[in-house]
PDB file of C-alpha atoms in Angstrom:
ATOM      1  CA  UNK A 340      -1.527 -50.502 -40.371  1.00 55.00           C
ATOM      2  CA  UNK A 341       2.533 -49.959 -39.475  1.00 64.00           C
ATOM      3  CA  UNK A 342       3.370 -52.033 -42.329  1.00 88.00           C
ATOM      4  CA  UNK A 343       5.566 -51.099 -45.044  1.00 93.00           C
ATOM      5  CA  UNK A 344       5.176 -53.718 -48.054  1.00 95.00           C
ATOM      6  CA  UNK A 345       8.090 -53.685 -50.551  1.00 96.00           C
ATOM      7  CA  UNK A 346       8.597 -54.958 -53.998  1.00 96.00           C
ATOM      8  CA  UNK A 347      10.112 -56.836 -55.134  1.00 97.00           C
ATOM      9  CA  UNK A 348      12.317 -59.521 -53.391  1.00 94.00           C
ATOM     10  CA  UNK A 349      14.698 -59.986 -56.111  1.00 96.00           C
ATOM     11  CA  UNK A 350      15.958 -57.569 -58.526  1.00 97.00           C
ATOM     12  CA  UNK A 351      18.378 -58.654 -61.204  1.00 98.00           C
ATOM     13  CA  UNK A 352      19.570 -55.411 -63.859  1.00 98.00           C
ATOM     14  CA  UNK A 353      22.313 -55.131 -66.323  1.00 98.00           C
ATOM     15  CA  UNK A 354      24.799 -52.897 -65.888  1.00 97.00           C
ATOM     16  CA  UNK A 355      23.630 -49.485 -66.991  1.00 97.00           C
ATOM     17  CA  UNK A 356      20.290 -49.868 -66.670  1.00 98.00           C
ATOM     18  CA  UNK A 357      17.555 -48.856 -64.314  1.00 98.00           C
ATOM     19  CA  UNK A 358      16.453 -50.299 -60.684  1.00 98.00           C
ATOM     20  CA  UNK A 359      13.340 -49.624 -59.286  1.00 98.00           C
ATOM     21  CA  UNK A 360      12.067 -50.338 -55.657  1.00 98.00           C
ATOM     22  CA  UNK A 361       8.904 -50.072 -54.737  1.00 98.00           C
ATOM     23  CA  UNK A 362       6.737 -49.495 -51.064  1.00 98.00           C
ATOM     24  CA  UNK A 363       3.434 -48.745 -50.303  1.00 97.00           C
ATOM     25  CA  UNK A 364       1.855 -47.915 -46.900  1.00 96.00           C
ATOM     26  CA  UNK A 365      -1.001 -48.006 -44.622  1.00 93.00           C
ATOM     27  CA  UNK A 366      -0.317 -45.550 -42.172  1.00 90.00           C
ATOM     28  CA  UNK A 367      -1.062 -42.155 -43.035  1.00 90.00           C
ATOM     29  CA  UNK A 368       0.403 -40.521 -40.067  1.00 87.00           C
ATOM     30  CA  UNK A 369       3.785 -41.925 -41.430  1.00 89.00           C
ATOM     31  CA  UNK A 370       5.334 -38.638 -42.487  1.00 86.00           C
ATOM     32  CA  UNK A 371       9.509 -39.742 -43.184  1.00 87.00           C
ATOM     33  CA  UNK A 372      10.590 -42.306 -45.477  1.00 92.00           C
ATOM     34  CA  UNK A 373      14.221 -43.318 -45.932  1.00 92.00           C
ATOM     35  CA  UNK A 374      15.668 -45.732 -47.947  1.00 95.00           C
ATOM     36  CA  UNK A 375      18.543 -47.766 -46.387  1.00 95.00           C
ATOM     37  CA  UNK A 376      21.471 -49.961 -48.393  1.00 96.00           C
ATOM     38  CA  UNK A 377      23.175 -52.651 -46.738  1.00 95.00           C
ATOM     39  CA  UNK A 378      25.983 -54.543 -47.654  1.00 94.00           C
ATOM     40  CA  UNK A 379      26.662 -57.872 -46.469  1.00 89.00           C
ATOM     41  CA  UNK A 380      28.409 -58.130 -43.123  1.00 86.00           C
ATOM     42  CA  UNK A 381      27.216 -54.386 -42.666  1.00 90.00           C
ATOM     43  CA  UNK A 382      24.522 -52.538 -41.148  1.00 92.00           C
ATOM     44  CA  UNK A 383      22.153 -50.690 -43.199  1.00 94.00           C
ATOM     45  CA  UNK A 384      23.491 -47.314 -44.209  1.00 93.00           C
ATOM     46  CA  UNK A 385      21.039 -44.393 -44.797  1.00 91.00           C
ATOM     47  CA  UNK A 386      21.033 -43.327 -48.995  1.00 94.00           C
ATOM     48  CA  UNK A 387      18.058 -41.316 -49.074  1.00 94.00           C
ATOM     49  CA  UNK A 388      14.940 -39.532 -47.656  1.00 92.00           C
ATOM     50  CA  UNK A 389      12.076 -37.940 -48.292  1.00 92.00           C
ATOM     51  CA  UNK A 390       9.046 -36.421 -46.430  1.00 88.00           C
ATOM     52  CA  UNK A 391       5.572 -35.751 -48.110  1.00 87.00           C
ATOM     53  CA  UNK A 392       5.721 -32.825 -48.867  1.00 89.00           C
ATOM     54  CA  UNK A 393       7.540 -33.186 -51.761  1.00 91.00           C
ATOM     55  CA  UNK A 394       7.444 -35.458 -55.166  1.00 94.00           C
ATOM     56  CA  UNK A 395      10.664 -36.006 -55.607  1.00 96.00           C
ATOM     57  CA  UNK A 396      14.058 -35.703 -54.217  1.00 96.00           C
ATOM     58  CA  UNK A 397      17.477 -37.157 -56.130  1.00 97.00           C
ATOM     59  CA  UNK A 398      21.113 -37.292 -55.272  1.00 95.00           C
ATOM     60  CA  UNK A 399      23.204 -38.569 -57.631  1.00 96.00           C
ATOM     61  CA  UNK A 400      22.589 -41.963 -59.558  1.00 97.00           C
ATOM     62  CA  UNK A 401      19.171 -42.443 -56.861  1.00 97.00           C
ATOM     63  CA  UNK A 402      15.940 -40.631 -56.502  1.00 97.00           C
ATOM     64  CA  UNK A 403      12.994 -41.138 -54.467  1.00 96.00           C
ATOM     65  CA  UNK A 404       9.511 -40.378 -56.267  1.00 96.00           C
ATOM     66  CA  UNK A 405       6.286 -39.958 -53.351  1.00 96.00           C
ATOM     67  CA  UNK A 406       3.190 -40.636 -54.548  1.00 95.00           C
ATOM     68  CA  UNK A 407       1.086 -39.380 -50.882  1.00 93.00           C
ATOM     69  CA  UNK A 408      -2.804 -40.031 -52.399  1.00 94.00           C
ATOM     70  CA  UNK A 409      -1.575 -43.473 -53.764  1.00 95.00           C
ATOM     71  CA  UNK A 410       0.860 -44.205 -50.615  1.00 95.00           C
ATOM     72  CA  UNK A 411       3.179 -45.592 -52.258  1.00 97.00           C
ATOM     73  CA  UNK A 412       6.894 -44.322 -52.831  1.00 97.00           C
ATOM     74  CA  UNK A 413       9.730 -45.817 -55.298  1.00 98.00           C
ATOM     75  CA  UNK A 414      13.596 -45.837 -55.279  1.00 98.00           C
ATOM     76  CA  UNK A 415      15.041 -45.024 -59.004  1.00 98.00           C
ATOM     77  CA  UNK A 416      18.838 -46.159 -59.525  1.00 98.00           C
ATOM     78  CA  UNK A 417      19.718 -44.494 -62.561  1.00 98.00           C
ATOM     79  CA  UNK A 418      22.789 -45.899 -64.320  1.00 98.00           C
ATOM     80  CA  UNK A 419      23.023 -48.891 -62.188  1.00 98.00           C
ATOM     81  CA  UNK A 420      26.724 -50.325 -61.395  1.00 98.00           C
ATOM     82  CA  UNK A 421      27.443 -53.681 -60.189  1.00 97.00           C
ATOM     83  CA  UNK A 422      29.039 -51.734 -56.766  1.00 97.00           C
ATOM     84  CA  UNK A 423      25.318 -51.152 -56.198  1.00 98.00           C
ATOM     85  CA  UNK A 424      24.581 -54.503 -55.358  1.00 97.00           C
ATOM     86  CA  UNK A 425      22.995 -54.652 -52.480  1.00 97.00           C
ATOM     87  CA  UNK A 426      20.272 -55.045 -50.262  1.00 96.00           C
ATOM     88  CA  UNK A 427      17.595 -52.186 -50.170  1.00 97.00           C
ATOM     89  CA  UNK A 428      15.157 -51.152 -47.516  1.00 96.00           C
ATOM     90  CA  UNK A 429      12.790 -48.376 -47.647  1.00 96.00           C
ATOM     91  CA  UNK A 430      11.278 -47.548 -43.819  1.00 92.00           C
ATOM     92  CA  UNK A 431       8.827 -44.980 -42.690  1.00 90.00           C
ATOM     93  CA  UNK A 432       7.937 -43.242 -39.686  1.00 85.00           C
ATOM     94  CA  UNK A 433       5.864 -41.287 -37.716  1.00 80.00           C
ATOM     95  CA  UNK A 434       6.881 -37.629 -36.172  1.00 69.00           C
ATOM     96  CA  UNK A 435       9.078 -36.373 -39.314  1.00 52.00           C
ATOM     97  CA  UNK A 436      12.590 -36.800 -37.759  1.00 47.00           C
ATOM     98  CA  UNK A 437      14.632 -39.863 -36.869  1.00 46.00           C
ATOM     99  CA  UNK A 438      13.864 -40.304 -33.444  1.00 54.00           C
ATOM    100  CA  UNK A 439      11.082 -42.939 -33.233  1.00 62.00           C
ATOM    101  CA  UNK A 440      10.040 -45.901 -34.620  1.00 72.00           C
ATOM    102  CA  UNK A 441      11.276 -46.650 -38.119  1.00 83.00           C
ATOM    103  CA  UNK A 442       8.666 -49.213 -39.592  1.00 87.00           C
ATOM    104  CA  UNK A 443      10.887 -50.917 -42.280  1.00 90.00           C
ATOM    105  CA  UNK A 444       9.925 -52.871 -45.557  1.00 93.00           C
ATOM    106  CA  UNK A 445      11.272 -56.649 -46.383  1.00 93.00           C
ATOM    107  CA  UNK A 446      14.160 -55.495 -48.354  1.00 94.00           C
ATOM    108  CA  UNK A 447      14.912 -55.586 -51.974  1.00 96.00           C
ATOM    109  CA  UNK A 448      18.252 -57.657 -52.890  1.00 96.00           C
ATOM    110  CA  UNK A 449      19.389 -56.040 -55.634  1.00 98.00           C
ATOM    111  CA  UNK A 450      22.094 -57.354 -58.091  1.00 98.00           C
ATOM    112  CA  UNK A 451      23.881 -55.235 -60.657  1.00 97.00           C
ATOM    113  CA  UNK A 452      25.610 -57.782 -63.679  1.00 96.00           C
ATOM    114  CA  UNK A 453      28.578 -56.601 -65.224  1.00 93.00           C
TER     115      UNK A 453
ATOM    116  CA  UNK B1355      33.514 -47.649 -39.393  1.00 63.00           C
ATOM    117  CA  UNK B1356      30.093 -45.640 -38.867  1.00 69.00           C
ATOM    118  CA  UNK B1357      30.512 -44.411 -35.437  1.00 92.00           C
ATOM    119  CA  UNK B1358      28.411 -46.993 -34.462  1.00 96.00           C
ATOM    120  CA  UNK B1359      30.448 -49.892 -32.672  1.00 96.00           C
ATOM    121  CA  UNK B1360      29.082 -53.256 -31.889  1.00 97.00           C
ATOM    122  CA  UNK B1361      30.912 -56.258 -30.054  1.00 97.00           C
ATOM    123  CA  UNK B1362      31.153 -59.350 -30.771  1.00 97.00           C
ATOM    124  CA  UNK B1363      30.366 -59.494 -34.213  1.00 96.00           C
ATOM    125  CA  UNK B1364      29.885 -63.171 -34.208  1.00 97.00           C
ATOM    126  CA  UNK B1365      28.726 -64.812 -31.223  1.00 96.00           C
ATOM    127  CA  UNK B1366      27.349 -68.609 -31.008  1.00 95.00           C
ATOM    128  CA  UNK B1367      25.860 -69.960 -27.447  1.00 93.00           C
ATOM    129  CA  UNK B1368      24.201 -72.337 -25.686  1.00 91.00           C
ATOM    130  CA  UNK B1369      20.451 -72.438 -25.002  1.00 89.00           C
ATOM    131  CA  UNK B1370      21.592 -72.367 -21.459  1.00 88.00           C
ATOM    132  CA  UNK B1371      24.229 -69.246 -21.159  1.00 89.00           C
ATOM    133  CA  UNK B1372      24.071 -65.595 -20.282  1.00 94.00           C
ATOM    134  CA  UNK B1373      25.794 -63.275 -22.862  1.00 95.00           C
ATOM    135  CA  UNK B1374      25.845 -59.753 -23.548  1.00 97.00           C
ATOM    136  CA  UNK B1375      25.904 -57.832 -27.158  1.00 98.00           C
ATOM    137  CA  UNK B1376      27.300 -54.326 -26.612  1.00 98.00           C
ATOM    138  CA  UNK B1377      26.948 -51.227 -28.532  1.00 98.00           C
ATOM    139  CA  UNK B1378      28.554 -48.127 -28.188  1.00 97.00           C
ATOM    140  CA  UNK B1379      28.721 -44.494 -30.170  1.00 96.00           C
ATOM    141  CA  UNK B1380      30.377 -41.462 -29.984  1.00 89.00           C
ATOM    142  CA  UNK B1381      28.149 -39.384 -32.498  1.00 92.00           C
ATOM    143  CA  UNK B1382      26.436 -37.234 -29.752  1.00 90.00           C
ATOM    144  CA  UNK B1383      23.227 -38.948 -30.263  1.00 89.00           C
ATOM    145  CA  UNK B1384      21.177 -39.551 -27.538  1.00 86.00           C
ATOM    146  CA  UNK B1385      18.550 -42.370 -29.183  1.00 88.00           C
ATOM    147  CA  UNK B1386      19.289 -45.322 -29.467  1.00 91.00           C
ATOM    148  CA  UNK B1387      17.972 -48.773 -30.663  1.00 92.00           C
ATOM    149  CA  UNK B1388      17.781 -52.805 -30.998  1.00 94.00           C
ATOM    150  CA  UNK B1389      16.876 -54.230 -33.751  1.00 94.00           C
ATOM    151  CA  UNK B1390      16.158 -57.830 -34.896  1.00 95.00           C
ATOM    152  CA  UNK B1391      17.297 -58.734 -38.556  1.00 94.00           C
ATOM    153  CA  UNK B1392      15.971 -62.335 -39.896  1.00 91.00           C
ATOM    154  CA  UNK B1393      16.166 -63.480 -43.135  1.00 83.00           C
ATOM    155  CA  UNK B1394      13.476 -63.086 -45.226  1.00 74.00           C
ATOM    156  CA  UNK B1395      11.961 -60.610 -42.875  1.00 81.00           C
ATOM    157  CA  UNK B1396      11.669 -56.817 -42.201  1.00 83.00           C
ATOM    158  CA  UNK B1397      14.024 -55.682 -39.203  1.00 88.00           C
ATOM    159  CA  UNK B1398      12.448 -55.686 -35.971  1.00 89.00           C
ATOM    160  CA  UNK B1399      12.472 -52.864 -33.783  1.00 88.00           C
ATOM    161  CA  UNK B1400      12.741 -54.357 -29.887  1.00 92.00           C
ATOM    162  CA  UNK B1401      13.747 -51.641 -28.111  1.00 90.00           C
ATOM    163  CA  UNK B1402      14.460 -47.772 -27.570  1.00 87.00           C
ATOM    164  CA  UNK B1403      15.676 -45.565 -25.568  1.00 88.00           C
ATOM    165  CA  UNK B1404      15.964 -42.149 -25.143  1.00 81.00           C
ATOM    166  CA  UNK B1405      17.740 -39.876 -23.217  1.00 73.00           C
ATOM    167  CA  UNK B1406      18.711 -43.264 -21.322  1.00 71.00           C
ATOM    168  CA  UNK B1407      15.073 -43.989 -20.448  1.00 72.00           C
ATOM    169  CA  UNK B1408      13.645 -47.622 -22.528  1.00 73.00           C
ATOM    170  CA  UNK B1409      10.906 -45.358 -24.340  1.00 70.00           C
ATOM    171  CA  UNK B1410       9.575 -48.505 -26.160  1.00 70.00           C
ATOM    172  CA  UNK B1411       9.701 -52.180 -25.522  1.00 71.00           C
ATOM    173  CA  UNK B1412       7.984 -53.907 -28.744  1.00 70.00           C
ATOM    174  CA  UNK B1413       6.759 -57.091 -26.711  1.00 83.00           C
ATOM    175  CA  UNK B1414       9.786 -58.870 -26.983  1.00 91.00           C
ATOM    176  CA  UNK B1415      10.098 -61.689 -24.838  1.00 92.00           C
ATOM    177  CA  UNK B1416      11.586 -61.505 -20.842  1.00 92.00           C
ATOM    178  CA  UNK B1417      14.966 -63.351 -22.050  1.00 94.00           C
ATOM    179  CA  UNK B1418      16.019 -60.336 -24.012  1.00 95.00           C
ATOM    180  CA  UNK B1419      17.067 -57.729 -21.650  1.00 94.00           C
ATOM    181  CA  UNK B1420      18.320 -54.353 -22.523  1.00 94.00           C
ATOM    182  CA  UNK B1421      20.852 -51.874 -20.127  1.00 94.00           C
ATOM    183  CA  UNK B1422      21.687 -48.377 -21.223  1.00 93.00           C
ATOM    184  CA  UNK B1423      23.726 -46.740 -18.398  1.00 92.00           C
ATOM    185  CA  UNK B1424      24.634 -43.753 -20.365  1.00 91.00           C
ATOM    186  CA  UNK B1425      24.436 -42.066 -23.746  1.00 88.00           C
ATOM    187  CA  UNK B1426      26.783 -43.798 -25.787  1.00 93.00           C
ATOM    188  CA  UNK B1427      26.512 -47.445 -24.344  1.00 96.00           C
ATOM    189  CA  UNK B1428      23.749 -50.102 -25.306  1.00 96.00           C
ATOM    190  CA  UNK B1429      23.485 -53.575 -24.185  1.00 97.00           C
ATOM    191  CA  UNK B1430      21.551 -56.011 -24.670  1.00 97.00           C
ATOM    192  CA  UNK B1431      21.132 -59.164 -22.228  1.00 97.00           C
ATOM    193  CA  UNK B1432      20.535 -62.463 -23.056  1.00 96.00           C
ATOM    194  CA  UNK B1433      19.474 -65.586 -21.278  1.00 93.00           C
ATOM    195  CA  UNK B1434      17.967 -68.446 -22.106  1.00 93.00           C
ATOM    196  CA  UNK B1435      17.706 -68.112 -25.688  1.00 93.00           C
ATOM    197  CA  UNK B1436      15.860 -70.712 -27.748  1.00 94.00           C
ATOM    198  CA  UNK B1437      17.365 -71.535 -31.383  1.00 93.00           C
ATOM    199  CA  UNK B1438      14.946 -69.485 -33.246  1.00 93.00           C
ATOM    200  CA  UNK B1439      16.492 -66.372 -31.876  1.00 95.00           C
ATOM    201  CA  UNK B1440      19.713 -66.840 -34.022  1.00 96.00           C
ATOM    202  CA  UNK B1441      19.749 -63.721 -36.439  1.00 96.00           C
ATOM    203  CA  UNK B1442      21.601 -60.205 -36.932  1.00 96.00           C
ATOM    204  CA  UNK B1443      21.475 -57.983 -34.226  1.00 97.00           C
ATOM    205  CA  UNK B1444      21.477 -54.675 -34.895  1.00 97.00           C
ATOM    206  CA  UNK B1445      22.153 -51.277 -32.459  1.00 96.00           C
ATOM    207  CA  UNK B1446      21.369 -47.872 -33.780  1.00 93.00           C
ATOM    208  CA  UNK B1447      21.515 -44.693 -32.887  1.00 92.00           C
ATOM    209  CA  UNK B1448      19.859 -41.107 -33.948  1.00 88.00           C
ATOM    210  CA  UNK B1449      19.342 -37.871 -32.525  1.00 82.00           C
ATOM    211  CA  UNK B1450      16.211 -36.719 -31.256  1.00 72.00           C
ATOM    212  CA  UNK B1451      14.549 -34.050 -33.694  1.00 59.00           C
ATOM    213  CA  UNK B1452      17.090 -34.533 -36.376  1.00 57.00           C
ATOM    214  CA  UNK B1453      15.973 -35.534 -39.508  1.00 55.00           C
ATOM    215  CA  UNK B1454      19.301 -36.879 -40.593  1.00 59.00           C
ATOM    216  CA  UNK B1455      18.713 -40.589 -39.844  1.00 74.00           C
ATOM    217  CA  UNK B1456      19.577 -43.796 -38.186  1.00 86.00           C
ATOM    218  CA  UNK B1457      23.416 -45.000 -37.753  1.00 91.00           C
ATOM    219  CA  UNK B1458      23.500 -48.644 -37.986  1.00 94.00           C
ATOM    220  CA  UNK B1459      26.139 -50.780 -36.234  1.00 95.00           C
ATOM    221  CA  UNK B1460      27.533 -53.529 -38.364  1.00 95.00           C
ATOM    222  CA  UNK B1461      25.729 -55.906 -36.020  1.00 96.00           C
ATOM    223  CA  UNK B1462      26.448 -59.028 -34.132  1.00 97.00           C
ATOM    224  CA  UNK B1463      25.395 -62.344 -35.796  1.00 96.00           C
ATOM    225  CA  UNK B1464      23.846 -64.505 -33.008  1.00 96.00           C
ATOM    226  CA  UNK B1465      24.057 -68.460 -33.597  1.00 95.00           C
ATOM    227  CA  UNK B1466      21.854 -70.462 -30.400  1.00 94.00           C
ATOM    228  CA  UNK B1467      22.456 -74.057 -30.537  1.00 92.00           C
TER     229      UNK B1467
END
């Protein structure tokens, strides 16, 4: 039930063009969901949030759409550039602030092409 | 740099040594956290601490041993290691009741041969 499944593994997208991450949940205590990027040799960095009481949030290129009844929320990269590449993480805890447990998904590695 | 400092960032040892990975911060956050990064699997949170108390230990096994004397310091212990504990590990901090988020280290890449 603290599992975050994401989808997909792989993402391959022409420069320009759309990415979309996906994660769905079990938990429905879970009341913050982040996205993270990391680079390689980094750690993750935090790129966006969201908490359910709202459908959508963007900033920038990247929004986050919630779906709460179908528990299930999605990363968007609009305009997608190849400095995006990356991998993705979306996470999701319990308590609505960052203290706590962050329950994170598998990751997304994410490759922009020129 | 994130304001999240970890040393070494590369670190290769015997099954047989006693090492430790240290983190440190300076963002006035007083959470902080160990995680486990694999390939091909989510992180893994081992443990927390807040306020410089270990508020979570997520069954992770005796030869992993954290130590945070203060705030801004993390370590993490290890003895003993078997090879299957090779992998990123990450220290993160946060502050309690924000809503602003983790800060990530860059992490130290364990090899155990």
């Amino acid at each position: 039930q603290q599992q975050v499944k994401q989808s997909p593994q792989s993402l391959i997208v022409q420069k320009g063009g759309i990415s979309i991450i996906n994660c769905a949940y079990e938990n429905t205590a879970f009341d913050y969901f982040p996205w993270y990027q990391q680079f390689p040799g980094k750690g993750p960095a935090l790129l966006i949030a969201i908490r359910p009481d709202v459908s959508e949030k963007k900033e920038g290129r990247f929004t986050i759409s919630f779906n709460k009844s179908a528990k299930q929320f999605s990363l968007h990269i609009m305009d997608s550039q190849p400095g995006d590449s990356a991998t993705y993480f979306c996470a999701a805890s319990v308590g609505g602030t960052s203290y706590g447990k962050l329950t994170f998904g598998q990751g997304t590695i994410l490759t922009v092409h020129p | 740099e994130t304001g999240v400092t970890q040393t070494p960032r590369h670190l290769v040892m015997g099954m047989t040594n006693k090492k430790s990975l240290k983190c440190e911060q300076h963002l006035g956050h007083n959470a902080m956290y160990w995680y486990k990064q694999s390939a091909k699997k989510p992180l893994e949170l081992m443990f927390v601490y807040s306020l410089e108390e270990r508020v979570e230990n997520n069954s992770v096994p005796s030869r992993f041993s954290p130590e945070c004397p203060n705030s801004s310091h993390l370590f993490l212990h290890l003895h003993t290691l078997q090879p299957e504990d090779s992998a990123l590990y990450l220290c993160a901090s946060s502050l309690q009741g924000a809503v602003s988020g983790y800060t990530f280290g860059s992490g130290t890449r364990l090899t155990v041969v």
